[in-house]
PDB file of N, CA and C in Angstrom:
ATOM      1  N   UNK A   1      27.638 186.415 107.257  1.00  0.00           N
ATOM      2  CA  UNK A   1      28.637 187.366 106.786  1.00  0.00           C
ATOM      3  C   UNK A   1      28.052 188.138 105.608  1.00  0.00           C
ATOM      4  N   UNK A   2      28.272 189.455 105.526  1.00  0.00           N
ATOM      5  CA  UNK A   2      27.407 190.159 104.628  1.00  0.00           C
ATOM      6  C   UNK A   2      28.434 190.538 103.376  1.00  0.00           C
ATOM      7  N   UNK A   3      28.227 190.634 102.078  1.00  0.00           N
ATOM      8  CA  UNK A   3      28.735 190.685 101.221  1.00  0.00           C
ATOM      9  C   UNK A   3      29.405 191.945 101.222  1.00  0.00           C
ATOM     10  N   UNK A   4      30.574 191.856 100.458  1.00  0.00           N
ATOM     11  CA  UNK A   4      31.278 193.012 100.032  1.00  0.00           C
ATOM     12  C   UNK A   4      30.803 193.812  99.430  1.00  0.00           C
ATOM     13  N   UNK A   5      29.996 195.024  99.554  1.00  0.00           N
ATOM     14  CA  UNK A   5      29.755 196.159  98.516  1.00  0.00           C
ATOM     15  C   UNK A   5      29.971 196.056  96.957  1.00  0.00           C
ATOM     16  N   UNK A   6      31.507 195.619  96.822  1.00  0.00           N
ATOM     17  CA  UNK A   6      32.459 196.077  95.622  1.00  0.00           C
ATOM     18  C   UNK A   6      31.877 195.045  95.096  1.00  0.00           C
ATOM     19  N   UNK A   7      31.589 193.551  95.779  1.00  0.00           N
ATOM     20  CA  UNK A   7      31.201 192.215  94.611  1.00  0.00           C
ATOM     21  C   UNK A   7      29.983 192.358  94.585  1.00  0.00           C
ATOM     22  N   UNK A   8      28.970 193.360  95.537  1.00  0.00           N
ATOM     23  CA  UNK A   8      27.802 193.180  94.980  1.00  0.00           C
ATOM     24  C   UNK A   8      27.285 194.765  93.953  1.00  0.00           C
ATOM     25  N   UNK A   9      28.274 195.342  93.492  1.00  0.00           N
ATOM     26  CA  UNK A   9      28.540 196.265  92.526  1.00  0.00           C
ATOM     27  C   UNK A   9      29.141 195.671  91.494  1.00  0.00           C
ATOM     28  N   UNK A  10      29.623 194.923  91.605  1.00  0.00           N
ATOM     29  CA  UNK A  10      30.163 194.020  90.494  1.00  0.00           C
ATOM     30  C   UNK A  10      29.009 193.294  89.759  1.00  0.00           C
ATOM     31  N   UNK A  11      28.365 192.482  90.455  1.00  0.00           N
ATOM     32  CA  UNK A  11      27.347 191.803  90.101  1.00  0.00           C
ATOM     33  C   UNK A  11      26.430 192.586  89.443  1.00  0.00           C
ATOM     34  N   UNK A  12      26.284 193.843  89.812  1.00  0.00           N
ATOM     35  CA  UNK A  12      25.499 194.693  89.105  1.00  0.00           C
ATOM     36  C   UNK A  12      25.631 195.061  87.974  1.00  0.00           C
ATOM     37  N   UNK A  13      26.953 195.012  88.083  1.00  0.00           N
ATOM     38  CA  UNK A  13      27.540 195.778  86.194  1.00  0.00           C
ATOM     39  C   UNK A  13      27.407 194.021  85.423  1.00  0.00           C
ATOM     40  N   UNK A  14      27.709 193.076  86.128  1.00  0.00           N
ATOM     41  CA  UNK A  14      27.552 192.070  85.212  1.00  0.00           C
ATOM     42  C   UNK A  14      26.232 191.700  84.589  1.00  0.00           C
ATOM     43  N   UNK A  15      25.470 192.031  85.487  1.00  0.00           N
ATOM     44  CA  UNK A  15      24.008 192.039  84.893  1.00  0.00           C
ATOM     45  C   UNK A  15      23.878 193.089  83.863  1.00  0.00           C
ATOM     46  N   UNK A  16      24.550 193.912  83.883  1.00  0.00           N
ATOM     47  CA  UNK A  16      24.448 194.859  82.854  1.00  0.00           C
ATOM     48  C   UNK A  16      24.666 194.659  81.916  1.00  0.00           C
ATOM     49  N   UNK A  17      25.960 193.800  81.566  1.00  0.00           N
ATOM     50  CA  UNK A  17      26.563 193.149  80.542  1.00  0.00           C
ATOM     51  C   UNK A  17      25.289 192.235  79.908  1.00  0.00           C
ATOM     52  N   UNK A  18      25.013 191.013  80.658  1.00  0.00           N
ATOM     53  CA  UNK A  18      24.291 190.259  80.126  1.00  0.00           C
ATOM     54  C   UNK A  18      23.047 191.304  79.230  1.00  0.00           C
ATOM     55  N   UNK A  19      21.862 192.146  80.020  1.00  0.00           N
ATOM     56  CA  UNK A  19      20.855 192.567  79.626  1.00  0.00           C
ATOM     57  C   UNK A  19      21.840 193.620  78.246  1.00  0.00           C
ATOM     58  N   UNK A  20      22.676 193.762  78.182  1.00  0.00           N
ATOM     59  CA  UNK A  20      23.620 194.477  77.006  1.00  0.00           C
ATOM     60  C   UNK A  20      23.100 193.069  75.906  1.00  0.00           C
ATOM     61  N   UNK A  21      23.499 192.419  76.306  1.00  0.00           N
ATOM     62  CA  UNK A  21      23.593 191.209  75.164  1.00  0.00           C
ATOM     63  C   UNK A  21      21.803 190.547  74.845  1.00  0.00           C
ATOM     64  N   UNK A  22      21.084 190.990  75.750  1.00  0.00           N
ATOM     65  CA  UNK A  22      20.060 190.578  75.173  1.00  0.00           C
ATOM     66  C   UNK A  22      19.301 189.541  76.275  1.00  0.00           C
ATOM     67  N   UNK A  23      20.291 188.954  77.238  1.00  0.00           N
ATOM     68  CA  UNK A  23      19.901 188.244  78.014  1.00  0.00           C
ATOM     69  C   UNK A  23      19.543 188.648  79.332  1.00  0.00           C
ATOM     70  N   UNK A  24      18.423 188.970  79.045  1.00  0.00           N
ATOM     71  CA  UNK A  24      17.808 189.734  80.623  1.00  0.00           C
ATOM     72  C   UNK A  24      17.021 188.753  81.700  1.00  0.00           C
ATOM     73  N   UNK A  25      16.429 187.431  81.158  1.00  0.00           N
ATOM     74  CA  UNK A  25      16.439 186.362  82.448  1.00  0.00           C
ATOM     75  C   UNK A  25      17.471 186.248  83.144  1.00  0.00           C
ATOM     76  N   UNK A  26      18.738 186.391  82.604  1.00  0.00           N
ATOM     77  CA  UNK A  26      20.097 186.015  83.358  1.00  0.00           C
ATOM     78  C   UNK A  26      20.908 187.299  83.782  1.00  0.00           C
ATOM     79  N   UNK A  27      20.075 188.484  83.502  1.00  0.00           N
ATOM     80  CA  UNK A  27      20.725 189.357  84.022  1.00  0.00           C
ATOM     81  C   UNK A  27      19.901 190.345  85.329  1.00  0.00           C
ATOM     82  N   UNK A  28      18.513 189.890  85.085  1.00  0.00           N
ATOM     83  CA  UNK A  28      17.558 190.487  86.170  1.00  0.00           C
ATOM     84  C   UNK A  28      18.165 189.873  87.699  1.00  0.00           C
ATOM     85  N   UNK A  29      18.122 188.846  88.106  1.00  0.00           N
ATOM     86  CA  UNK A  29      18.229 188.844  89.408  1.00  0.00           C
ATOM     87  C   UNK A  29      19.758 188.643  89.615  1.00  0.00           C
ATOM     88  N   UNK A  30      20.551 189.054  88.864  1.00  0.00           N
ATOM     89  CA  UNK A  30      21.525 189.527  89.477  1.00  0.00           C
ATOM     90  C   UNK A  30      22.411 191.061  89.790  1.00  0.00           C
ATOM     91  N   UNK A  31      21.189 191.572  89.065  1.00  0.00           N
ATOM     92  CA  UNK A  31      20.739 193.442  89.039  1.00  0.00           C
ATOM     93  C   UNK A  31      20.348 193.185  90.421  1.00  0.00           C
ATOM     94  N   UNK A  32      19.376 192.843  90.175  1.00  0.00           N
ATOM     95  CA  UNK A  32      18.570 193.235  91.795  1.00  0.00           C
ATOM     96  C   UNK A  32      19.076 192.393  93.115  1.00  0.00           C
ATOM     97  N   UNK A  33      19.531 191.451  92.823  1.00  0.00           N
ATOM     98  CA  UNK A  33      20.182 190.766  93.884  1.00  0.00           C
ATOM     99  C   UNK A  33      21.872 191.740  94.792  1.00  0.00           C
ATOM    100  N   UNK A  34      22.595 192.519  93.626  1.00  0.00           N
ATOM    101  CA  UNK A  34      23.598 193.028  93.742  1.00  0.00           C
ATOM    102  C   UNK A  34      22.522 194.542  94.785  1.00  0.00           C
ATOM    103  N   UNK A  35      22.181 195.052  94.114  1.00  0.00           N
ATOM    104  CA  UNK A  35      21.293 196.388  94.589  1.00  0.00           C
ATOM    105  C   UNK A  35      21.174 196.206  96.132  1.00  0.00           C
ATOM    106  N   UNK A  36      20.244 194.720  96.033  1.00  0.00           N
ATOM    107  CA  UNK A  36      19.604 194.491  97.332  1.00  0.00           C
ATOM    108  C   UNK A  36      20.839 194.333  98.794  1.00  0.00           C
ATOM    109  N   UNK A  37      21.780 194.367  97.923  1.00  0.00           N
ATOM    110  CA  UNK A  37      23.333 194.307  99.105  1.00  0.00           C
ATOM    111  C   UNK A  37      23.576 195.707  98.997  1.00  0.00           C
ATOM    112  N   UNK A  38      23.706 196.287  97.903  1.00  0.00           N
ATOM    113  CA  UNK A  38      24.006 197.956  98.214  1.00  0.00           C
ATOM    114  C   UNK A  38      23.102 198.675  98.927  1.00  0.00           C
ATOM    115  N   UNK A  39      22.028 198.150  99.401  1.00  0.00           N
ATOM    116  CA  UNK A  39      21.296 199.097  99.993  1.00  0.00           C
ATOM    117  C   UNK A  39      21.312 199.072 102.071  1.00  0.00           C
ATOM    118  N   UNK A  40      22.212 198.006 102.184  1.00  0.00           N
ATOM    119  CA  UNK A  40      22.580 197.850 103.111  1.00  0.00           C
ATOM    120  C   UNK A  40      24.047 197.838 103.756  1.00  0.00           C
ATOM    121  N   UNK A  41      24.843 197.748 102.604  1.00  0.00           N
ATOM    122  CA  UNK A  41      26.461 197.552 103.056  1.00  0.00           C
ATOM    123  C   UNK A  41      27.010 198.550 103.677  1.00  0.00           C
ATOM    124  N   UNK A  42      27.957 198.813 104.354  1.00  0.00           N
ATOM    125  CA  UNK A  42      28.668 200.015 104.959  1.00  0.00           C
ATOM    126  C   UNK A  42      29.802 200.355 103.465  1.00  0.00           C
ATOM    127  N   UNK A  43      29.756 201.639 103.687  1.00  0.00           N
ATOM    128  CA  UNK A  43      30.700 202.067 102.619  1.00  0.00           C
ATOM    129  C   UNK A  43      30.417 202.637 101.546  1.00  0.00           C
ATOM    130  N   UNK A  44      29.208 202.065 100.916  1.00  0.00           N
ATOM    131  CA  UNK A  44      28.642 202.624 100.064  1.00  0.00           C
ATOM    132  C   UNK A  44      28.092 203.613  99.664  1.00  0.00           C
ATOM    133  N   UNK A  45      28.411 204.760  98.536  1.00  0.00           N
ATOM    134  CA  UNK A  45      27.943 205.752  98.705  1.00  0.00           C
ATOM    135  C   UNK A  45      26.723 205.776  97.701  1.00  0.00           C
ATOM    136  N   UNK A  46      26.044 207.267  97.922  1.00  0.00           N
ATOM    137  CA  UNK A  46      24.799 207.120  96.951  1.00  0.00           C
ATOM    138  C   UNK A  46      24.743 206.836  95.452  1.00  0.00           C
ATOM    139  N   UNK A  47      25.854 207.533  95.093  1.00  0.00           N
ATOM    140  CA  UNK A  47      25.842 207.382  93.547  1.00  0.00           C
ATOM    141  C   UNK A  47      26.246 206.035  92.639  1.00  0.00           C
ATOM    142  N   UNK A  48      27.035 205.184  93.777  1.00  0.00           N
ATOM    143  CA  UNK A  48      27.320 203.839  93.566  1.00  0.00           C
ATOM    144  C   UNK A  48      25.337 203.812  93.600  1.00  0.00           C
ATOM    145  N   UNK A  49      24.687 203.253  94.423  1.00  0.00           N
ATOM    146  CA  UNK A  49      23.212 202.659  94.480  1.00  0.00           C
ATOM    147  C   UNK A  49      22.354 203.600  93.397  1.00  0.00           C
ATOM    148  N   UNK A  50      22.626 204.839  93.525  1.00  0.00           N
ATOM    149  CA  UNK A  50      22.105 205.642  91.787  1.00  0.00           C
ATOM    150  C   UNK A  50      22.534 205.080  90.313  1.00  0.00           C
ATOM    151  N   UNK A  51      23.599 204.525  90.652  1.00  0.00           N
ATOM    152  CA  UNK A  51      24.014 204.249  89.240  1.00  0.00           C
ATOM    153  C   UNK A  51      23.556 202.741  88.508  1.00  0.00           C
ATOM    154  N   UNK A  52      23.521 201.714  89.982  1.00  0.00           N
ATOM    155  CA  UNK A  52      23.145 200.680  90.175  1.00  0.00           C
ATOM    156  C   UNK A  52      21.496 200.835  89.512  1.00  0.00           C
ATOM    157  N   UNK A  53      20.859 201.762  90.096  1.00  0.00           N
ATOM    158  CA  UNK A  53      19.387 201.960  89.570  1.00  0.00           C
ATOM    159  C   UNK A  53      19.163 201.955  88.505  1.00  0.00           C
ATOM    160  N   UNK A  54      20.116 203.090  88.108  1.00  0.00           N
ATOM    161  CA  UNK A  54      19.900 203.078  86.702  1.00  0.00           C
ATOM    162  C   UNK A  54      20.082 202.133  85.599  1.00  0.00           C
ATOM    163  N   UNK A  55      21.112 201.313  85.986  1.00  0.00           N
ATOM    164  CA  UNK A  55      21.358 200.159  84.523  1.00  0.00           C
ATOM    165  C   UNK A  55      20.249 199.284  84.911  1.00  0.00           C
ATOM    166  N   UNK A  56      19.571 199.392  86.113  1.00  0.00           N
ATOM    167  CA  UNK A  56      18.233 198.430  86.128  1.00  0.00           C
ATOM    168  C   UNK A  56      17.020 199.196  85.451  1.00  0.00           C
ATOM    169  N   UNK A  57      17.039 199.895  85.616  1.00  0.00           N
ATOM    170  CA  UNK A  57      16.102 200.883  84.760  1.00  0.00           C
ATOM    171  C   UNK A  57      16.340 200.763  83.094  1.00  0.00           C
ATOM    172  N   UNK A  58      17.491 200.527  82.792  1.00  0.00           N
ATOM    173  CA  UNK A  58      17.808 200.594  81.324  1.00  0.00           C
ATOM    174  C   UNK A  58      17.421 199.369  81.279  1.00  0.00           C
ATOM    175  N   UNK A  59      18.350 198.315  81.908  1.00  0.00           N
ATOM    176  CA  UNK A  59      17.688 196.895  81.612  1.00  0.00           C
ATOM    177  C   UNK A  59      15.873 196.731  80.896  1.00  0.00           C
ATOM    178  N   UNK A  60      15.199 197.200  81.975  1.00  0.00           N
ATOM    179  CA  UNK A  60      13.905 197.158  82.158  1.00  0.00           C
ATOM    180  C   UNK A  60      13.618 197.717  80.829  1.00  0.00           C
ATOM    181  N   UNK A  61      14.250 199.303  80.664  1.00  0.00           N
ATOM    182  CA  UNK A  61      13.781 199.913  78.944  1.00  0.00           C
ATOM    183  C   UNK A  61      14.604 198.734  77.949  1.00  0.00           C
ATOM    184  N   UNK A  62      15.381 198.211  78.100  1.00  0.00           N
ATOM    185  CA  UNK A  62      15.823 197.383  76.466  1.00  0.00           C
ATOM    186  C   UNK A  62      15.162 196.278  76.338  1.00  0.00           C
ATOM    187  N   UNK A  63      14.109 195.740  78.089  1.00  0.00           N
ATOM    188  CA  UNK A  63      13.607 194.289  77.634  1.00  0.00           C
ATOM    189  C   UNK A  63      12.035 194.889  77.670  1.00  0.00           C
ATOM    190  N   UNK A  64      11.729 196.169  76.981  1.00  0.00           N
ATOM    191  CA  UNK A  64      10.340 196.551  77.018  1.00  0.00           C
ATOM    192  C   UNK A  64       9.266 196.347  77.781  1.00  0.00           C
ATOM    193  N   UNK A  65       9.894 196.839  78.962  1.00  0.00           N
ATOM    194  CA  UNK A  65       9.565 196.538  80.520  1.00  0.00           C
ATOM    195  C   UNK A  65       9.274 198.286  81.123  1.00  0.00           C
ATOM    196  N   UNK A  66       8.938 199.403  80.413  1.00  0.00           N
ATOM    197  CA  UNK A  66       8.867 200.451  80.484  1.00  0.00           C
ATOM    198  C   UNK A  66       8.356 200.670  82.443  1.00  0.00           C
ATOM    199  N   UNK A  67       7.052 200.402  82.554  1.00  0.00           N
ATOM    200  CA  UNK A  67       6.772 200.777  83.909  1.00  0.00           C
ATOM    201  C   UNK A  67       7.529 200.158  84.709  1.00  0.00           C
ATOM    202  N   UNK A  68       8.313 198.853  85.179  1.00  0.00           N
ATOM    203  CA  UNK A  68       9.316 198.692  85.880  1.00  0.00           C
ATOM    204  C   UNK A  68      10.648 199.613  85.669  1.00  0.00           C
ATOM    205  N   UNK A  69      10.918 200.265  84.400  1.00  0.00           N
ATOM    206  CA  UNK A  69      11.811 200.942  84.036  1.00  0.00           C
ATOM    207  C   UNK A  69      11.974 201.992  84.877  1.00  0.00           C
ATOM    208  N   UNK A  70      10.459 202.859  84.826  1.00  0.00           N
ATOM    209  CA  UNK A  70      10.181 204.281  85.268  1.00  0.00           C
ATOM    210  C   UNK A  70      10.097 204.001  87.317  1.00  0.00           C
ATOM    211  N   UNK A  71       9.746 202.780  87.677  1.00  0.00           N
ATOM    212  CA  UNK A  71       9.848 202.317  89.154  1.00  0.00           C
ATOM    213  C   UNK A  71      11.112 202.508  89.392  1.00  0.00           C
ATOM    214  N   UNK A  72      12.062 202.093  89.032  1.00  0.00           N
ATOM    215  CA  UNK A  72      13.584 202.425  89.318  1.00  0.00           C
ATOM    216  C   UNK A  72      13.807 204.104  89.421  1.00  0.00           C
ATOM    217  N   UNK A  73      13.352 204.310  88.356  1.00  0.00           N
ATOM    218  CA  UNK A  73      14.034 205.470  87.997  1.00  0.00           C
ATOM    219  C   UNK A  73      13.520 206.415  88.904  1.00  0.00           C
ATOM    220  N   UNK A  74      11.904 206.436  89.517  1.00  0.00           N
ATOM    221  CA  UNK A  74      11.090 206.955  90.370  1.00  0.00           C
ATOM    222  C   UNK A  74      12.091 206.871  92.306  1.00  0.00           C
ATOM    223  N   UNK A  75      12.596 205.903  92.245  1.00  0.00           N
ATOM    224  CA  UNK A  75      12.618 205.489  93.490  1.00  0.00           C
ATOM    225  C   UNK A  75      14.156 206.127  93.459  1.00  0.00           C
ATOM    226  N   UNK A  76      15.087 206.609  92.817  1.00  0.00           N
ATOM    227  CA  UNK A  76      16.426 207.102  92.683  1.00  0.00           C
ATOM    228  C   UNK A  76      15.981 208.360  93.088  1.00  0.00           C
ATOM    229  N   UNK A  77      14.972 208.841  93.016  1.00  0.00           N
ATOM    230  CA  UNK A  77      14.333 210.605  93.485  1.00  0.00           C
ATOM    231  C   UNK A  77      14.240 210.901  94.521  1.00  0.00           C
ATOM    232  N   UNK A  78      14.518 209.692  95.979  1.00  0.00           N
ATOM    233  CA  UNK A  78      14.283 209.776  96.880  1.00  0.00           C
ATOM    234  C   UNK A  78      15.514 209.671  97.673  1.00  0.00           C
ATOM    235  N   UNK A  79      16.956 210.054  97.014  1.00  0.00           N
ATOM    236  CA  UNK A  79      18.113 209.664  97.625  1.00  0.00           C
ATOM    237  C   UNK A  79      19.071 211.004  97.208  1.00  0.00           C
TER     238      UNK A  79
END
């Protein structure tokens, strides 16, 4: 059974939260874990998976992770 869009957009902003607070072990794979469902779910539109990119991209810039930063941000150019 494939996940709901909305909880794996959820998961995304929660990772956001965490890497907000500083905690980006606990917020990385649940960035990318949420993404990795938006890029397949029905329903979803682009700017939901654009926006998703981006707080992984920020993540990446606040844990001084610059070239994974600019990989996100690179790969949103193609949608």
């Amino acid at each position: 059974l494939q996940e709901h869009w909305m909880m794996a957009y959820t998961e995304n902003v929660l990772g956001a939260s965490l890497a907000a607070l500083g905690r980006f072990t606990e917020a990385e794979p649940l960035m990318l874990d949420g993404f990795e469902t938006l890029e397949t779910a029905a329903g979803v539109t682009a700017q939901h998976r654009s926006d998703c990119r981006e707080r992984i991209a920020e993540m990446y810039d606040a844990w001084e992770k610059p070239d994974l930063a600019n990989k996100w941000r690179a790969t949103s150019n193609g949608e």
